[in-house]
Structure formats: structure tokens, C-alpha cells
Amino acid sequence: MTGADATRIALAQLEVEAGAVADNRGRGLAAIERAGSRGADLVVLPELFSVGYFAFDCYHRAAEPIEGETLAAIGEAAADNGVAVLAGTIVEDLEGTESATTPADEGLANTAVLFDATGERRLVYRKHHLFGYDSQERNLLVPGERLEVADVAGFSIGVTTCYDLRFPELYRRLIDRGATLLLVPSAWPYPRIEHWATLARARAIENQCFLAAANGSGAFEDATLLGRSTVYDPWGVPVASSGDEPTLVFADLDPDAVARVREDFPALIDRRL
């Protein structure tokens, strides 16, 4: 769909350098400006875009409070460019955080923040499922607990992060809270291309909603991100996607399509809990 009633989403598939916080942040800010100049209503940044998911040795050095420099700059860029932005994600330092959506009030979390087009913070999501396979995330971070949905850019938006894609019950909870668009900032590496495509598509199909999975680009010492950022419609059809190079992926989404699909094919009302 195109036109005045469509919401234009832009997935910022950024090149992410290990530990290069200032440079990575600059790429994110530049992507927001470029997307805004091309009519985007909502921009989605990838998981740990500021430090790099696989830069585990840099997590403590790169950690910031939620009021820190990176998120402050993203919120300002959202307001300056008149676009909503999912800053997804940073390594958050939880110490002193008010109303932390985790079981802890200290330690580090993998945290996404959704800003509206005025730069107001509308949603905070801390990654629920921490990756243990060939990863130090589970040892370095604490998991989130709360799930929030926010009405932004014409949709009720829910957020999850990367590895969360393997846990469908999390998405059901978001749908029960009214989500019509699911944003999934990620740092998904080679060789698991089929997992990336199949899991994201399945979450869109089974929940009859839009799903936008924004992955990073770039190589680390032990892993290479596979890119392939993709937007799926409520039937699970990919409406926009990319290769593995840095790029912006645009899609024009009809906010009313979710209700139409659920009415035409009312699978969700047949659930037996």
C-alpha cells in the first residue's frame, strides 16, 4: 500500500564495528536522517548497534544508562527528523534505573527503546531470552520481564529481540496486548539463514500481524552478521528485504490490514488455551 494512510517503515541494516561506539552511533544517526528525508514514519535500528553483539569484551565499557548519550542522541534525532525510532538495542547499565523492567536493579541489560516522532520515549523492552549457544550474553546480562505495547506511527507496536524469535509464546502475549506490528532488532549471524527467515515468517503468520526484523551487517572475530532485514505482512509474505550489505529497507504498510486479515481468516479466535 502507498498513499497518505500508509505507514512507511525503514529498517536500518547498519554496518556494526566491534566496540566502535561513537562511529556506530554516527551511522545510526545518519540512517535516521536519510530515512526521514525519504518519507519514513518509523525507523528500526538493529540489536546492539552501538557496540556490536559479538563484542562481548566491550559490553561493560560501552554500557550506558537509559538516559545516556546514545539514547539521548537517538531521541533528539527522532524529533529533529519527525520520525519514530526504535533504538534497538544498547547495552544498558541498570544501576540506578527507575522502574527497571528486569528482576534486578543492577547489572547490564540488552535494551531497546521506542521513541515517537516528537522524541518522547514510549516503550522500553529488555531482551527476555539471553543466548547461551557459543555466546557470552547469558553470563554478562540480566533478562527483562515486562512486555509493553505502544501506539506509535499508526500501529500498536510490540518489541522483541533476535533470539526471542525462537520462543513463540512471547509473541502471543504481545498479540493479547493488542500488538499489530512486531519489531525485532537482531544480530543474527551466518550460517543460520533458514532459521532467520523461517522463524520470523512464522511469527507473522501465526499472529496475523506485520513483523519487521532489522538485522545488522558486518564481521566480528568469530561471527558474521547475515543481514537480510525483512518486513513480513500478516499473511507472512515478505514485502521488502535485503541482502547482507549495509542498506535501508523501506516498506509502506497499511495499518488496517491486520484487522482485515484477522476477519477474513479468523484463526486466532480458534485458539484453545
mmCIF file of C-alpha atoms in Angstrom, residues 180 198 200-211 231-239 256-268:
data_model
loop_
_atom_site.group_PDB
_atom_site.id
_atom_site.type_symbol
_atom_site.label_atom_id
_atom_site.label_comp_id
_atom_site.label_asym_id
_atom_site.label_seq_id
_atom_site.Cartn_x
_atom_site.Cartn_y
_atom_site.Cartn_z
ATOM 1 C CA THR A 180 -0.390 -5.211 15.287
ATOM 2 C CA THR A 198 11.520 -19.261 8.821
ATOM 3 C CA ALA A 200 10.360 -14.509 11.579
ATOM 4 C CA ARG A 201 7.880 -15.515 8.902
ATOM 5 C CA ALA A 202 6.191 -17.997 11.230
ATOM 6 C CA ARG A 203 5.738 -15.366 13.948
ATOM 7 C CA ALA A 204 3.971 -13.111 11.401
ATOM 8 C CA ILE A 205 1.761 -15.917 10.071
ATOM 9 C CA GLU A 206 0.670 -17.396 13.388
ATOM 10 C CA ASN A 207 -0.090 -13.990 14.911
ATOM 11 C CA GLN A 208 -1.594 -12.445 11.774
ATOM 12 C CA CYS A 209 0.340 -9.222 12.113
ATOM 13 C CA PHE A 210 3.144 -7.299 10.463
ATOM 14 C CA LEU A 211 6.634 -8.231 11.584
ATOM 15 C CA VAL A 231 9.284 -6.908 6.564
ATOM 16 C CA TYR A 232 6.502 -9.536 6.538
ATOM 17 C CA ASP A 233 2.805 -8.840 6.110
ATOM 18 C CA PRO A 234 0.069 -10.552 8.205
ATOM 19 C CA TRP A 235 -0.049 -13.455 5.705
ATOM 20 C CA GLY A 236 3.688 -13.998 6.145
ATOM 21 C CA VAL A 237 4.553 -12.619 2.725
ATOM 22 C CA PRO A 238 7.876 -10.738 2.619
ATOM 23 C CA VAL A 239 7.074 -7.267 1.266
ATOM 24 C CA ASP A 256 -5.898 -1.548 8.668
ATOM 25 C CA ALA A 257 -4.578 -4.719 7.007
ATOM 26 C CA VAL A 258 -4.198 -6.627 10.276
ATOM 27 C CA ALA A 259 -7.882 -6.300 11.157
ATOM 28 C CA ARG A 260 -8.912 -7.304 7.629
ATOM 29 C CA VAL A 261 -6.747 -10.419 7.632
ATOM 30 C CA ARG A 262 -7.962 -11.480 11.063
ATOM 31 C CA GLU A 263 -11.560 -11.005 9.937
ATOM 32 C CA ASP A 264 -11.085 -12.834 6.635
ATOM 33 C CA PHE A 265 -9.227 -15.759 8.218
ATOM 34 C CA PRO A 266 -10.124 -15.754 11.944
ATOM 35 C CA ALA A 267 -7.589 -18.308 13.155
ATOM 36 C CA LEU A 268 -6.808 -16.509 16.397
#
